[in-house]
Amino acid sequence: MRRRDVILGAATAGGALAIPASASALLGVEGAAHAHDWDWLVGNWDVWHRRLKDRLAGSNEWQEFTGKSALWLALDGLATIDDNIVDIPSGTYRGLTVRAFDPKREQWAIWWVDGRNPTVIDPPVRGGFVGDKGVFTGPDTFKGRPVTARFRWLDIHSARPHWEQALSTDGGKSWEINWENFFTRTAPVATPLPAVSDRRRDFDFLHGSWSVQHRRRKQRLMGNDDWEAFAGSFTNWPVLGGQGNIGDNHFARAGGAHRGLGLRTFDPATGEWLSWWLDGRDPTAFAPPVRGRFVDGVGIFAGDDVQDGRPVKTRVRWSGITPSAARWEQAMSGDGGATWETNWISDFRRKA
């Protein structure tokens, strides 16, 4: 979890998160209107895949295989978390889709994290729904060449929703469909997919629902010691077979409730965790991650950041971890890490 100046987030236990009666006030009219766009995909699914073996090569040889998906809502319905098992012929892997609605653009953004390369969040495709069809497009690269990617959801309210992926090399004039999914629901409320046996268990303590007490410094790196205190809640789920986790945050600040998502993935190549933040008021991009690891029960993660236009370093620290409690702290340094100023402290207590 990484929080900058603005934190947006909310958490509710369970798979499908209910939209409160005050959603219009909290999310705005445009946001509330789209808070149910993905209700039809909530739950657990068996997935049948059909994938073009070679893309943009004039090939018509397809591979067929199975998979599983679990999807739950976040950010009061304005985000989704979609965890996947993909049984490709060369071996099973995990993947994660995160979607968030941007009320300023009036579009959904869709990001993909491939569990085989968990240090990268792919560029998003953006778009929305008209009737039973959703179309989402965006720039991408394939084998070093620029392309346009397109996702389409079809028959979304049927018993077997259908997703397809296509690429275009001519700016969208023509498309090659290279992947299709057909979904069959197995449960109406999502439960986490099975964990991999060799997963890192550093963040297992964080799974579940929590009440949180926050203290936040009002001004940073200015020698100011004026703090605000407020309550919040948090729900965290394992993803990527346990090699990742994602948390949905609610912060009941005096100026109004805010929301956001914290995503963590484990990089086996370095033995480090990466922690990203998606701001729910401006959900256009994940912030650059902080990196780190746990030593003797304490997790420390650091990275480069910007505060009020100046380059700084940010550090987060997990400590005091028990089955029912934990502490999270964020600090910044304006002198390259020689000194640090703590600007946010969050004390977690597990909900019954």
mmCIF file with all atom_site columns, N, CA and C in Angstrom, residues 250-273:
data_model
loop_
_atom_site.group_PDB
_atom_site.id
_atom_site.type_symbol
_atom_site.label_atom_id
_atom_site.label_alt_id
_atom_site.label_comp_id
_atom_site.label_asym_id
_atom_site.label_entity_id
_atom_site.label_seq_id
_atom_site.pdbx_PDB_ins_code
_atom_site.Cartn_x
_atom_site.Cartn_y
_atom_site.Cartn_z
_atom_site.occupancy
_atom_site.B_iso_or_equiv
_atom_site.pdbx_formal_charge
_atom_site.auth_seq_id
_atom_site.auth_comp_id
_atom_site.auth_asym_id
_atom_site.auth_atom_id
_atom_site.pdbx_PDB_model_num
ATOM 1  N N  . HIS A 1 250 ? -11.156 2.566   2.362  1.00 0.00 ? 250 HIS A N  1
ATOM 2  C CA . HIS A 1 250 ? -12.097 3.647   2.631  1.00 0.00 ? 250 HIS A CA 1
ATOM 3  C C  . HIS A 1 250 ? -11.509 4.545   3.708  1.00 0.00 ? 250 HIS A C  1
ATOM 4  N N  . PHE A 1 251 ? -11.491 5.849   3.442  1.00 0.00 ? 251 PHE A N  1
ATOM 5  C CA . PHE A 1 251 ? -10.938 6.821   4.379  1.00 0.00 ? 251 PHE A CA 1
ATOM 6  C C  . PHE A 1 251 ? -12.008 7.864   4.677  1.00 0.00 ? 251 PHE A C  1
ATOM 7  N N  . ALA A 1 252 ? -12.527 7.868   5.904  1.00 0.00 ? 252 ALA A N  1
ATOM 8  C CA . ALA A 1 252 ? -13.627 8.744   6.288  1.00 0.00 ? 252 ALA A CA 1
ATOM 9  C C  . ALA A 1 252 ? -13.075 10.065  6.817  1.00 0.00 ? 252 ALA A C  1
ATOM 10 N N  . ARG A 1 253 ? -12.464 10.824  5.929  1.00 0.00 ? 253 ARG A N  1
ATOM 11 C CA . ARG A 1 253 ? -11.858 12.098  6.328  1.00 0.00 ? 253 ARG A CA 1
ATOM 12 C C  . ARG A 1 253 ? -12.927 13.184  6.478  1.00 0.00 ? 253 ARG A C  1
ATOM 13 N N  . ALA A 1 254 ? -12.597 14.197  7.252  1.00 0.00 ? 254 ALA A N  1
ATOM 14 C CA . ALA A 1 254 ? -13.577 15.245  7.557  1.00 0.00 ? 254 ALA A CA 1
ATOM 15 C C  . ALA A 1 254 ? -14.064 15.948  6.296  1.00 0.00 ? 254 ALA A C  1
ATOM 16 N N  . GLY A 1 255 ? -13.203 16.068  5.303  1.00 0.00 ? 255 GLY A N  1
ATOM 17 C CA . GLY A 1 255 ? -13.593 16.728  4.068  1.00 0.00 ? 255 GLY A CA 1
ATOM 18 C C  . GLY A 1 255 ? -14.387 15.854  3.125  1.00 0.00 ? 255 GLY A C  1
ATOM 19 N N  . GLY A 1 256 ? -14.629 14.609  3.496  1.00 0.00 ? 256 GLY A N  1
ATOM 20 C CA . GLY A 1 256 ? -15.379 13.689  2.647  1.00 0.00 ? 256 GLY A CA 1
ATOM 21 C C  . GLY A 1 256 ? -14.646 12.379  2.479  1.00 0.00 ? 256 GLY A C  1
ATOM 22 N N  . ALA A 1 257 ? -15.396 11.318  2.243  1.00 0.00 ? 257 ALA A N  1
ATOM 23 C CA . ALA A 1 257 ? -14.807 9.990   2.099  1.00 0.00 ? 257 ALA A CA 1
ATOM 24 C C  . ALA A 1 257 ? -14.020 9.889   0.802  1.00 0.00 ? 257 ALA A C  1
ATOM 25 N N  . HIS A 1 258 ? -12.906 9.166   0.847  1.00 0.00 ? 258 HIS A N  1
ATOM 26 C CA . HIS A 1 258 ? -12.069 8.936   -0.322 1.00 0.00 ? 258 HIS A CA 1
ATOM 27 C C  . HIS A 1 258 ? -11.795 7.441   -0.449 1.00 0.00 ? 258 HIS A C  1
ATOM 28 N N  . ARG A 1 259 ? -11.396 7.038   -1.663 1.00 0.00 ? 259 ARG A N  1
ATOM 29 C CA . ARG A 1 259 ? -11.225 5.611   -1.928 1.00 0.00 ? 259 ARG A CA 1
ATOM 30 C C  . ARG A 1 259 ? -9.976  5.372   -2.765 1.00 0.00 ? 259 ARG A C  1
ATOM 31 N N  . GLY A 1 260 ? -9.475  4.142   -2.749 1.00 0.00 ? 260 GLY A N  1
ATOM 32 C CA . GLY A 1 260 ? -8.326  3.792   -3.566 1.00 0.00 ? 260 GLY A CA 1
ATOM 33 C C  . GLY A 1 260 ? -7.985  2.322   -3.456 1.00 0.00 ? 260 GLY A C  1
ATOM 34 N N  . LEU A 1 261 ? -7.138  1.860   -4.361 1.00 0.00 ? 261 LEU A N  1
ATOM 35 C CA . LEU A 1 261 ? -6.700  0.463   -4.403 1.00 0.00 ? 261 LEU A CA 1
ATOM 36 C C  . LEU A 1 261 ? -5.191  0.385   -4.226 1.00 0.00 ? 261 LEU A C  1
ATOM 37 N N  . GLY A 1 262 ? -4.752  -0.527  -3.372 1.00 0.00 ? 262 GLY A N  1
ATOM 38 C CA . GLY A 1 262 ? -3.333  -0.822  -3.222 1.00 0.00 ? 262 GLY A CA 1
ATOM 39 C C  . GLY A 1 262 ? -3.042  -2.217  -3.746 1.00 0.00 ? 262 GLY A C  1
ATOM 40 N N  . LEU A 1 263 ? -2.148  -2.323  -4.708 1.00 0.00 ? 263 LEU A N  1
ATOM 41 C CA . LEU A 1 263 ? -1.796  -3.595  -5.342 1.00 0.00 ? 263 LEU A CA 1
ATOM 42 C C  . LEU A 1 263 ? -0.352  -3.938  -5.007 1.00 0.00 ? 263 LEU A C  1
ATOM 43 N N  . ARG A 1 264 ? -0.122  -5.187  -4.577 1.00 0.00 ? 264 ARG A N  1
ATOM 44 C CA . ARG A 1 264 ? 1.231   -5.670  -4.292 1.00 0.00 ? 264 ARG A CA 1
ATOM 45 C C  . ARG A 1 264 ? 1.491   -6.952  -5.066 1.00 0.00 ? 264 ARG A C  1
ATOM 46 N N  . THR A 1 265 ? 2.648   -7.048  -5.710 1.00 0.00 ? 265 THR A N  1
ATOM 47 C CA . THR A 1 265 ? 3.035   -8.253  -6.438 1.00 0.00 ? 265 THR A CA 1
ATOM 48 C C  . THR A 1 265 ? 4.461   -8.630  -6.054 1.00 0.00 ? 265 THR A C  1
ATOM 49 N N  . PHE A 1 266 ? 4.727   -9.935  -6.040 1.00 0.00 ? 266 PHE A N  1
ATOM 50 C CA . PHE A 1 266 ? 6.053   -10.430 -5.665 1.00 0.00 ? 266 PHE A CA 1
ATOM 51 C C  . PHE A 1 266 ? 6.866   -10.743 -6.910 1.00 0.00 ? 266 PHE A C  1
ATOM 52 N N  . ASP A 1 267 ? 8.106   -10.224 -6.929 1.00 0.00 ? 267 ASP A N  1
ATOM 53 C CA . ASP A 1 267 ? 9.030   -10.451 -8.033 1.00 0.00 ? 267 ASP A CA 1
ATOM 54 C C  . ASP A 1 267 ? 10.026  -11.535 -7.621 1.00 0.00 ? 267 ASP A C  1
ATOM 55 N N  . PRO A 1 268 ? 9.875   -12.769 -8.110 1.00 0.00 ? 268 PRO A N  1
ATOM 56 C CA . PRO A 1 268 ? 10.789  -13.838 -7.683 1.00 0.00 ? 268 PRO A CA 1
ATOM 57 C C  . PRO A 1 268 ? 12.218  -13.620 -8.153 1.00 0.00 ? 268 PRO A C  1
ATOM 58 N N  . ALA A 1 269 ? 12.407  -12.815 -9.194 1.00 0.00 ? 269 ALA A N  1
ATOM 59 C CA . ALA A 1 269 ? 13.765  -12.590 -9.700 1.00 0.00 ? 269 ALA A CA 1
ATOM 60 C C  . ALA A 1 269 ? 14.615  -11.810 -8.704 1.00 0.00 ? 269 ALA A C  1
ATOM 61 N N  . THR A 1 270 ? 13.986  -10.897 -7.945 1.00 0.00 ? 270 THR A N  1
ATOM 62 C CA . THR A 1 270 ? 14.728  -10.073 -6.998 1.00 0.00 ? 270 THR A CA 1
ATOM 63 C C  . THR A 1 270 ? 14.408  -10.402 -5.545 1.00 0.00 ? 270 THR A C  1
ATOM 64 N N  . GLY A 1 271 ? 13.339  -11.164 -5.313 1.00 0.00 ? 271 GLY A N  1
ATOM 65 C CA . GLY A 1 271 ? 12.906  -11.430 -3.950 1.00 0.00 ? 271 GLY A CA 1
ATOM 66 C C  . GLY A 1 271 ? 12.233  -10.242 -3.301 1.00 0.00 ? 271 GLY A C  1
ATOM 67 N N  . GLU A 1 272 ? 11.787  -9.271  -4.104 1.00 0.00 ? 272 GLU A N  1
ATOM 68 C CA . GLU A 1 272 ? 11.163  -8.067  -3.583 1.00 0.00 ? 272 GLU A CA 1
ATOM 69 C C  . GLU A 1 272 ? 9.671   -8.035  -3.917 1.00 0.00 ? 272 GLU A C  1
ATOM 70 N N  . TRP A 1 273 ? 8.941   -7.317  -3.065 1.00 0.00 ? 273 TRP A N  1
ATOM 71 C CA . TRP A 1 273 ? 7.559   -6.976  -3.349 1.00 0.00 ? 273 TRP A CA 1
ATOM 72 C C  . TRP A 1 273 ? 7.508   -5.592  -3.983 1.00 0.00 ? 273 TRP A C  1
#
